Coordinates of C-alpha atoms and ligand atoms in Angstrom, one line a residue:
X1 CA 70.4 81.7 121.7
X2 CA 73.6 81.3 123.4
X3 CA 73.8 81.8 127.5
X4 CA 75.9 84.5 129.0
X5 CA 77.5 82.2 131.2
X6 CA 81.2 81.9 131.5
X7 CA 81.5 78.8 129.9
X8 CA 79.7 80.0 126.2
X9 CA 82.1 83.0 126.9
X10 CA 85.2 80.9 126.9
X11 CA 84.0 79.2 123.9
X12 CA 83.5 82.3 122.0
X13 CA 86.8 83.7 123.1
X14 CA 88.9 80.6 122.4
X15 CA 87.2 80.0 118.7
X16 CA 88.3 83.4 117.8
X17 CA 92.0 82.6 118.6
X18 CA 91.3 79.3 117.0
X19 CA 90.3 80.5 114.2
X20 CA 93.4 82.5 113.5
X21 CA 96.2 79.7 114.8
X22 CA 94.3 77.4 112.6
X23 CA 95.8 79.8 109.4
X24 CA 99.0 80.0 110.4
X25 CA 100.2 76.6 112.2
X26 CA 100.3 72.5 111.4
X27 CA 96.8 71.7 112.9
X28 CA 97.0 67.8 114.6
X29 CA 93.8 66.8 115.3
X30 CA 93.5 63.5 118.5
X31 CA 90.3 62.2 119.5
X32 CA 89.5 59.1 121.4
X33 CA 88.2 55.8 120.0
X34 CA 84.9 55.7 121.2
X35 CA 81.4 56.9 120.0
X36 CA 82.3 60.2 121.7
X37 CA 85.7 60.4 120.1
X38 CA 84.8 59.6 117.1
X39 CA 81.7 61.8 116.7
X40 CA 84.1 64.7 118.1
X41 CA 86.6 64.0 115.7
X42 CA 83.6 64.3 113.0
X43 CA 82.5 67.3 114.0
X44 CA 85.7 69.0 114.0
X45 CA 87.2 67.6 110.4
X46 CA 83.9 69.0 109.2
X47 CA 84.6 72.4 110.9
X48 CA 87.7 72.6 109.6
X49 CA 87.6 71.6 106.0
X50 CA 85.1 74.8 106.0
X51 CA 87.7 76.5 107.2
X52 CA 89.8 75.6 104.3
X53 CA 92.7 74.2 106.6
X54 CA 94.4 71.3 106.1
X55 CA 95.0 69.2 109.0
X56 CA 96.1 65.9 110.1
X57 CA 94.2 63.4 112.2
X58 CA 94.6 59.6 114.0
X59 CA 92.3 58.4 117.1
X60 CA 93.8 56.6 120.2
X61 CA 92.9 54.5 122.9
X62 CA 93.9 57.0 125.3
X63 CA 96.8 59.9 126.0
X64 CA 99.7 58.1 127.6
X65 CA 103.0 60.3 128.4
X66 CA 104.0 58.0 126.0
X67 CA 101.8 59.0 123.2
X68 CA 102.3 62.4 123.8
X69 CA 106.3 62.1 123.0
X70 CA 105.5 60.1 119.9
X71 CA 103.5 63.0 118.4
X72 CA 106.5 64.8 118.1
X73 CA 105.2 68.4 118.8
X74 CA 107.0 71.3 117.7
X75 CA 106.3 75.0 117.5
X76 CA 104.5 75.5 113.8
X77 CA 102.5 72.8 115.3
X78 CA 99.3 73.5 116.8
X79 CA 97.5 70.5 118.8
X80 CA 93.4 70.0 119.1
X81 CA 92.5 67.3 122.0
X82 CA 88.8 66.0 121.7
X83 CA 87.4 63.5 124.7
X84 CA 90.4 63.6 125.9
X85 CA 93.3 65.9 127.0
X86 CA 91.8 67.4 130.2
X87 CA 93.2 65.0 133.0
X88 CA 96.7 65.0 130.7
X89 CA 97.5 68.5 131.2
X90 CA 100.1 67.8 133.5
X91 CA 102.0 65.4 131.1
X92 CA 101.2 67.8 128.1
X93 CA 103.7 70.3 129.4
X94 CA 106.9 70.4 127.0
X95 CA 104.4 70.4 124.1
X96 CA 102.4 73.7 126.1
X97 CA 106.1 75.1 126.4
X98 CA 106.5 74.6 122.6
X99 CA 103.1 75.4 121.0
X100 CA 99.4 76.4 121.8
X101 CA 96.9 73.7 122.6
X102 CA 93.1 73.1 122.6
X103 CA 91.5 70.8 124.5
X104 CA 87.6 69.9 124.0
X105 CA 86.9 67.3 126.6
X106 CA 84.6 66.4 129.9
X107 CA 86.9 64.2 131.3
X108 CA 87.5 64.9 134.9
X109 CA 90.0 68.0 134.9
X110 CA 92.9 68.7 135.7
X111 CA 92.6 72.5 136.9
X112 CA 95.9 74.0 135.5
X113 CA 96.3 77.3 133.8
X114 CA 99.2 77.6 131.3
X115 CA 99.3 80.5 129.1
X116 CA 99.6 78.1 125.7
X117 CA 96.7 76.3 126.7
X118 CA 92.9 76.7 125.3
X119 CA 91.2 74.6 127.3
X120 CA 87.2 73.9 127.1
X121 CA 85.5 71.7 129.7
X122 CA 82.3 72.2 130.9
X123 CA 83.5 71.0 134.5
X124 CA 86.2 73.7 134.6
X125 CA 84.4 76.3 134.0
X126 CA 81.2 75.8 136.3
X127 CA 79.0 74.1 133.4
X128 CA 77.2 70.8 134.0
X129 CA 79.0 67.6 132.1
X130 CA 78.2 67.3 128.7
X131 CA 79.5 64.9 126.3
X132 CA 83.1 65.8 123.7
X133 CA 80.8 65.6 121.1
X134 CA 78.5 68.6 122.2
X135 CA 81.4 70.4 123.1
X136 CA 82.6 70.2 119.8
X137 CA 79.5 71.6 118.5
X138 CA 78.8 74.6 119.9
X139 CA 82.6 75.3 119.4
X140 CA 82.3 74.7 116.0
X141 CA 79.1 76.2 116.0
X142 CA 81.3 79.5 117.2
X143 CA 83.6 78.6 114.3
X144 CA 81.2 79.0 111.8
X145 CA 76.8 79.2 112.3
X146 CA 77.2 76.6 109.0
X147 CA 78.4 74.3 111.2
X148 CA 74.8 74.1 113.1
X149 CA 74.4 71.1 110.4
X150 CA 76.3 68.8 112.4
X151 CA 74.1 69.1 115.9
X152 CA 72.7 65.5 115.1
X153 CA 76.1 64.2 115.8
X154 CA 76.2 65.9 118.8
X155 CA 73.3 63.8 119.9
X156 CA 74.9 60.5 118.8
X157 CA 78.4 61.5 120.9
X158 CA 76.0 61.9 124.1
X159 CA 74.4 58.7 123.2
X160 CA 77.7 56.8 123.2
X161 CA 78.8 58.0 126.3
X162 CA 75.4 57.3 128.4
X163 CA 74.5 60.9 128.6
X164 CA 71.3 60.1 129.0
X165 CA 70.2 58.5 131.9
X166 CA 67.4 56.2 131.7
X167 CA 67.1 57.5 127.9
X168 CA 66.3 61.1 128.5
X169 CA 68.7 63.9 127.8
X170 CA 68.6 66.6 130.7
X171 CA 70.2 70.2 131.5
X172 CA 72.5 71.3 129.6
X173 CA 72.2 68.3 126.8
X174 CA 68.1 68.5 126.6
X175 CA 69.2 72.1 125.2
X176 CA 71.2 71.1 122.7
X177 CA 68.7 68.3 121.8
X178 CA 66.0 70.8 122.1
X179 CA 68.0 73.0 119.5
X180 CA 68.5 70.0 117.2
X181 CA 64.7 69.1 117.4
X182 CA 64.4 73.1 116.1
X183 CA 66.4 72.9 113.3
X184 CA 64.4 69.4 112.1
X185 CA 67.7 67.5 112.4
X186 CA 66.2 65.1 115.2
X187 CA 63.0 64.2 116.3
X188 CA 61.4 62.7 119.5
X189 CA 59.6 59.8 120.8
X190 CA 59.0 57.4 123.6
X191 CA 59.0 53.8 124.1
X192 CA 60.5 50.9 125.9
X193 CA 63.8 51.5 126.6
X194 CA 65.3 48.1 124.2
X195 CA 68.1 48.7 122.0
X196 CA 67.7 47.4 118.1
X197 CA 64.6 48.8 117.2
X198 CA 65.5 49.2 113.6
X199 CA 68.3 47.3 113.3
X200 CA 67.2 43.4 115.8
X201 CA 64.7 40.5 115.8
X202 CA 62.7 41.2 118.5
X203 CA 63.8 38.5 120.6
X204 CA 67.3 39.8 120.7
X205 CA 66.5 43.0 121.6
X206 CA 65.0 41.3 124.7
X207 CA 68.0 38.9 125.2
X208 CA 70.4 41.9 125.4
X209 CA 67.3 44.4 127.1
X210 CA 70.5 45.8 129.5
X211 CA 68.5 48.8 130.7
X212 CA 64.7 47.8 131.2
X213 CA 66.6 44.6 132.7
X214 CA 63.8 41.7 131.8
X215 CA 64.5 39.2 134.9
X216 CA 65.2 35.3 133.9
X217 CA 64.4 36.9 129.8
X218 CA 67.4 39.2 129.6
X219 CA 70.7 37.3 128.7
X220 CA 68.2 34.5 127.5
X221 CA 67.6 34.1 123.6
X222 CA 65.0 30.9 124.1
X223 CA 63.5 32.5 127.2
X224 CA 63.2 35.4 124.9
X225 CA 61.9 33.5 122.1
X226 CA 59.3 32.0 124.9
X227 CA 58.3 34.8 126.1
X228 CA 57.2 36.2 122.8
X229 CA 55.3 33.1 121.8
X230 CA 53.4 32.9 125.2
X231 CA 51.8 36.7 124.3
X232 CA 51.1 35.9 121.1
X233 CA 53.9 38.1 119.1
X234 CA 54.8 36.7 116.0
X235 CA 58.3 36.9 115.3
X236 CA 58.4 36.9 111.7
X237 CA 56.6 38.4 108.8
X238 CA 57.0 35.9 105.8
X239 CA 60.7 35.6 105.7
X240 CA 61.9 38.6 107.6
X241 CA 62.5 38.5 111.2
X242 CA 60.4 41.2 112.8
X243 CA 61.6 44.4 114.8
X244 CA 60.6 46.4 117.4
X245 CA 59.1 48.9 115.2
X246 CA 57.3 46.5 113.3
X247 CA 55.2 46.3 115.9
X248 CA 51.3 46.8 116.3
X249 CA 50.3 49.6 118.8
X250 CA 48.2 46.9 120.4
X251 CA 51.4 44.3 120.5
X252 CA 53.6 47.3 122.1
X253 CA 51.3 48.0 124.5
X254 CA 50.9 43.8 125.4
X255 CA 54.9 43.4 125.4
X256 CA 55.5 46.6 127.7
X257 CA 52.9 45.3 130.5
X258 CA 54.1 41.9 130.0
X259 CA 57.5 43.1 130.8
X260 CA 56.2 44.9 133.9
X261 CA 54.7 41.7 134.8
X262 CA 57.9 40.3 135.2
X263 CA 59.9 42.8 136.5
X264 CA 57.0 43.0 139.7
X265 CA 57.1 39.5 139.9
X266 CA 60.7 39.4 140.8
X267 CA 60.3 42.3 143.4
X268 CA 61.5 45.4 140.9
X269 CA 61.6 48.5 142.8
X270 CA 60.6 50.5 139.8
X271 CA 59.0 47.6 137.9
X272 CA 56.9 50.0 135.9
X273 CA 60.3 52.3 134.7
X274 CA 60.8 51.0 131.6
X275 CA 60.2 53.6 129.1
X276 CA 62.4 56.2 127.6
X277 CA 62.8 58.5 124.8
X278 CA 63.7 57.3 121.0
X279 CA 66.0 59.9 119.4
X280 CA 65.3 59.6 115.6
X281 CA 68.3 61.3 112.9
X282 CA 66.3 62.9 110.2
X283 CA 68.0 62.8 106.8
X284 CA 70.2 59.6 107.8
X285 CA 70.0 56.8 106.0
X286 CA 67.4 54.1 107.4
X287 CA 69.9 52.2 109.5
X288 CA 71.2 55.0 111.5
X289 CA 68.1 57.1 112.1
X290 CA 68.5 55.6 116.0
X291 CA 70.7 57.8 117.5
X292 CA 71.3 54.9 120.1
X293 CA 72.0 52.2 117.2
X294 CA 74.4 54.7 115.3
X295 CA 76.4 55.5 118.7
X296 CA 76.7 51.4 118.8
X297 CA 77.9 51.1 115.4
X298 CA 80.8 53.5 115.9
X299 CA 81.8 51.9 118.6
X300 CA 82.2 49.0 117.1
X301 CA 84.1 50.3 114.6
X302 CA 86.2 52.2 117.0
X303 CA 87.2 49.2 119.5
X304 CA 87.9 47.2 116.4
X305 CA 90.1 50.0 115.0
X306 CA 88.0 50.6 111.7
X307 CA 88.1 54.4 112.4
X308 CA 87.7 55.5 109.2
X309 CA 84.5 53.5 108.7
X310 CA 83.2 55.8 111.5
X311 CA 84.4 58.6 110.3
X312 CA 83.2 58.5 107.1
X313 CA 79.2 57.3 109.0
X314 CA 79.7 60.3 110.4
X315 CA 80.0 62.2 107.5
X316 CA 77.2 60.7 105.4
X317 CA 79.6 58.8 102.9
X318 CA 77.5 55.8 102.3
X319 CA 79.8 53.7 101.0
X320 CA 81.2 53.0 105.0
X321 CA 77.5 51.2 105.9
X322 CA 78.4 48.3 103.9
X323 CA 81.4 47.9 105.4
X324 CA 80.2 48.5 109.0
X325 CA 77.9 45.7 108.8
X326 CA 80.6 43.2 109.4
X327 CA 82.4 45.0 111.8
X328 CA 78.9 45.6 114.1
X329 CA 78.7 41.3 113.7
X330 CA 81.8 40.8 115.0
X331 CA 81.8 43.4 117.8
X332 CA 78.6 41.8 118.9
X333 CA 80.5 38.1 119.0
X334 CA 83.2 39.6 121.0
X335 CA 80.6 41.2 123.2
X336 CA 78.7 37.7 123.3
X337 CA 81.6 35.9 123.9
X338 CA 83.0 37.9 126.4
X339 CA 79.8 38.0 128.7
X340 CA 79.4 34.3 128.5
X341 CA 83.0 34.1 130.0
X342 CA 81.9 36.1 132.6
X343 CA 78.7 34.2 133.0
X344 CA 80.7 31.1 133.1
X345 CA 82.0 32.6 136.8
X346 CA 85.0 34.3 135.7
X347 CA 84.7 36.6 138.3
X348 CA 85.7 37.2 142.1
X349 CA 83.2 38.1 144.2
X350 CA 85.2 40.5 147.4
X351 CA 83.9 42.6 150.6
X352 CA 83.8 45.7 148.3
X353 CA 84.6 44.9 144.9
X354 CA 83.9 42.9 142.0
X355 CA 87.3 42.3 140.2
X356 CA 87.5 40.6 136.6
X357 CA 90.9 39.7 135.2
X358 CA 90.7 39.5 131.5
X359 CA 93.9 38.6 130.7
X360 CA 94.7 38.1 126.9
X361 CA 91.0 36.8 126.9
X362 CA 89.4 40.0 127.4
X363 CA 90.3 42.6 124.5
X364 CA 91.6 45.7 126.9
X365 CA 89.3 47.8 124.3
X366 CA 86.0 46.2 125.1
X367 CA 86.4 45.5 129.0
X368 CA 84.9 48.8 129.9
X369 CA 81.8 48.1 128.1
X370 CA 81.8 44.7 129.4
X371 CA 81.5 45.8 132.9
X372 CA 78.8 48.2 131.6
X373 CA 76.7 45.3 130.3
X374 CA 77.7 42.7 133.5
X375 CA 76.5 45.5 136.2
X376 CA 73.2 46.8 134.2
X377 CA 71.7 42.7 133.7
X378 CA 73.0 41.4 137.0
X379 CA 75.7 39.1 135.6
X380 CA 77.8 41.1 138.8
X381 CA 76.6 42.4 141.9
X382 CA 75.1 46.0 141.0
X383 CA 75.9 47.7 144.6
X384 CA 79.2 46.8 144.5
X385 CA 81.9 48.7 142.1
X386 CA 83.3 46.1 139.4
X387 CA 87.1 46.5 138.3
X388 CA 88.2 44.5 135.1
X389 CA 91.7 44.1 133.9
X390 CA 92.7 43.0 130.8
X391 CA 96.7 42.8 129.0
X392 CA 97.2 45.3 126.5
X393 CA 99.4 45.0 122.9
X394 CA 102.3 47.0 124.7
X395 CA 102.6 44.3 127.8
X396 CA 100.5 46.7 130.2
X397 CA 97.6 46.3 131.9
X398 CA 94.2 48.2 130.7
X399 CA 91.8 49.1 134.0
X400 CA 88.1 49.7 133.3
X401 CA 86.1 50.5 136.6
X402 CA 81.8 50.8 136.7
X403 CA 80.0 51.2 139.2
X404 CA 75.9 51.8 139.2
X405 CA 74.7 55.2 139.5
X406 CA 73.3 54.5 142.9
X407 CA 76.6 54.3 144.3
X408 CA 77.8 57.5 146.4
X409 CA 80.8 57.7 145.3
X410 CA 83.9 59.2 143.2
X411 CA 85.2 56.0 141.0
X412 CA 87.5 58.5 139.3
X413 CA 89.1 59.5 142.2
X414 CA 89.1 55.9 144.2
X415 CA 90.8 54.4 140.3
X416 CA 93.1 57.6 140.1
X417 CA 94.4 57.7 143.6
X418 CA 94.9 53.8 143.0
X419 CA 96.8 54.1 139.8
X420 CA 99.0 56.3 140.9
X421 CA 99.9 54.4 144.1
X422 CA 101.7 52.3 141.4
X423 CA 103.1 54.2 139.3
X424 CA 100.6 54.4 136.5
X425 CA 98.1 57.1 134.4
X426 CA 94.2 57.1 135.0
X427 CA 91.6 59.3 134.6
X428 CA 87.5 59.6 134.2
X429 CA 84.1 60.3 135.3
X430 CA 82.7 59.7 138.6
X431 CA 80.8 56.4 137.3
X432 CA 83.2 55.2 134.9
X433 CA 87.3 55.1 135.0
X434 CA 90.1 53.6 133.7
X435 CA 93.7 53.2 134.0
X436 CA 96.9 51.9 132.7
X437 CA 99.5 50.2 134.6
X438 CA 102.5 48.1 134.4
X439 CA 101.9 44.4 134.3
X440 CA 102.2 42.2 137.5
X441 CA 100.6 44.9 139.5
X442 CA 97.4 44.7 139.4
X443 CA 97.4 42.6 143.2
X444 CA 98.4 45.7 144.4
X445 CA 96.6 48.2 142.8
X446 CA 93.5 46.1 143.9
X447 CA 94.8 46.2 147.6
X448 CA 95.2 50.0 147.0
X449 CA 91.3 50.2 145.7
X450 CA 90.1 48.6 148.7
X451 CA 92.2 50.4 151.5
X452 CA 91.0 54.1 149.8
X453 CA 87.2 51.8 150.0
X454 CA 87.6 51.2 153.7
X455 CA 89.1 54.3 154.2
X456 CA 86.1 56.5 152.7
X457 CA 83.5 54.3 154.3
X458 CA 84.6 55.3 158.3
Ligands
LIG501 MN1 83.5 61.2 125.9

């Protein structure tokens, strides 16, 4: 079952010693606020109330120096990282000096050994990326084979971060999947790659159809609406608004080569790349059997701050889905309100780059996924990297970079290299980065971007 590689090694070797520091020390658990995070941070609360260990917990926007002094570290403490951790290791050194810490993250590492630190990322240790949340399981998997119950949020965790390109798990994931699908905790199936099929009216899964991008339809709810009519798809069933799965085969079959349609019309490379796989959580209740749509709802409730709604999704309390309703609405407005902004023009076109300032009208915690949404429908030029900045509630400024996959090149280490030319913290994966850096600078951190741009490009 488990590889002989050095990376399941390292997992077994560091749950071991895990499992005995967990006895004797103050366990603090950090995760980050995203899907990933928060799945992560599911996983292991799970693990360790098996364990019988009591432990605290909190989520944060990210690991700061700053953050790490306020946690107050001492030696009967011992300190679990999940998603992040792995490009702090240099600023986690008078805690490692103190006290033993474990880091379970895929963030882009920093490689540095210290003799207090457990550290588990698949890209230090010669294993294709993963997401936190995977990592999490087959370390807690290690922990204890009970914990093979908690592989579905695994799944969700990859889904949050875009694991999954173009909607189908591969390498390394596809295993885990493959394993989930085996132990009846998930099951597969394909279709057109629109979020909301359980959850949306049809026409706004169309409207916000980011990934099979729907020319002159996506980002339009009466083009949508339209566009439904004209093939003869009713959009409601008596009262009810109809969904995706609602569907006929016959209408799914008319709507994907409609969609086609339009994508050749408009000169689509890969018109006809539209379809994906459906990742379906068995035993879930009804509105989170999409691993895609339960990924979406944590984030919500992670950029909004509800973290214990998430939490307690994760863990099948089902008194959280009444609350997470209202916190998925008004995600969704801040979302909608935030690309119309940005529709609106509120962007500057350069040679290179795309650069957004947010301001105080952007929240810092949704600019990342922002971006995501501008560079996948068009709203910004696709071959070009997009940097958005928005003001954060401690007077700095938050710095999400995207680029498309297409791109050749290393955003982490363009945004890092950036960052630290003034004076600030970053960190990331080669597609998607961020940093934080004192107000007022972000002229010069752009200047910075674009000379490492022109530099890499003779
Ligand atoms: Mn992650």
């Amino acid at each position: 079952m488990i590889g002989d590689n050095l990376f399941f090694e390292e997992i077994e070797k560091v749950s071991k010693i895990v499992k005995a520091l967990i006895r004797e020390k103050n366990v603090k658990v950090i995760s980050h606020h995203d899907a990933d995070g928060l799945s992560s941070a599911a996983i292991l609360i799970k693990a360790l109330t098996r364990e019988g260990v009591n432990f605290k917990f909190r989520i944060l926007k990210q690991l700061t120096e700053n953050d790490i002094k306020e946690l107050d570290i001492g030696e009967s403490d011992f300190l679990i990282l999940l998603d992040l951790g792995s490009g702090q290791i240099n600023g986690l050194k008078d805690v490692l000096d103190k006290t033993q810490v474990l880091v379970l993250d895929h963030h882009d590492p920093v490689r540095k050994e210290h003799m207090n630190l457990l550290h588990i990322n698949p890209l230090v240790l010669g294993e294709e990326e993963i997401s936190a949340s995977m990592i999490c399981y087959l370390f807690a998997k290690m922990l204890n084979i009970r914990n093979t119950d908690l592989i579905d949020l695994a799944i969700v965790g990859a889904m949050g971060d875009i694991m999954d390109e173009k909607w189908e798990l591969k390498g390394l994931g596809r295993k885990i999947l493959e394993e989930a699908e085996m132990l009846g905790k998930i099951s597969i199936e394909r279709g057109i790659r629109l979020y909301g099929r359980n959850t949306r009216p049809i026409f706004k899964s169309l409207e916000y159809s980011s990934d099979a991008v729907i020319p002159g339809i996506t980002g339009s709810e009466s083009n949508a609406v339209q566009f439904l009519a004209e093939l003869g798809i009713e959009l409601k069933e008596g009262e009810r608004w109809r969904m995706l799965k609602d569907l006929t085969l016959e209408e799914q079959k008319k709507l994907a080569s409609a969609i086609i349609v339009e994508r050749l019309k408009n000169g689509h490379e890969d018109a006809e790349d539209i379809f994906g796989e459906i990742y379906n959580l068995i035993g879930r209740p009804k509105d989170l059997q999409d691993a895609r749509e339960f990924a979406t709802l944590l984030n919500a409730c992670g950029r909004t701050g509800n973290f214990g709604v998430a939490v307690r999704l994760c863990l099948n309390d089902l008194t959280a889905l009444r609350d997470s309703w209202g916190i998925l609405e008004n995600y969704r407005k801040m979302i909608s309100t935030g690309l119309n902004w940005l529709r609106d023009g509120n962007f500057e076109a350069r040679n290179s780059i795309t650069i957004v300032k947010g301001g105080k009208k952007i929240p810092d915690t949704i600019i990342g996924t922002l971006l995501s949404i501008a560079l996948s429908s068009g709203i910004v030029d696709s071959t070009k990297i997009v940097i958005g900045f928005a003001d954060d509630e401690d007077g700095n400024l938050k710095i999400s970079a995207r680029m498309s996959r297409n791109l050749n090149l290393n955003l982490r280490d363009i945004i890092v290299e950036a960052a630290h030319s003034v004076g600030g913290e970053a960190g990331g994966h080669k597609f998607a980065a961020g940093a934080l850096i004192a107000a007022g600078k972000e002229d010069e951190f752009i200047k910075a971007t674009e000379n490492k741009l022109s530099n890499q490009v003779k």
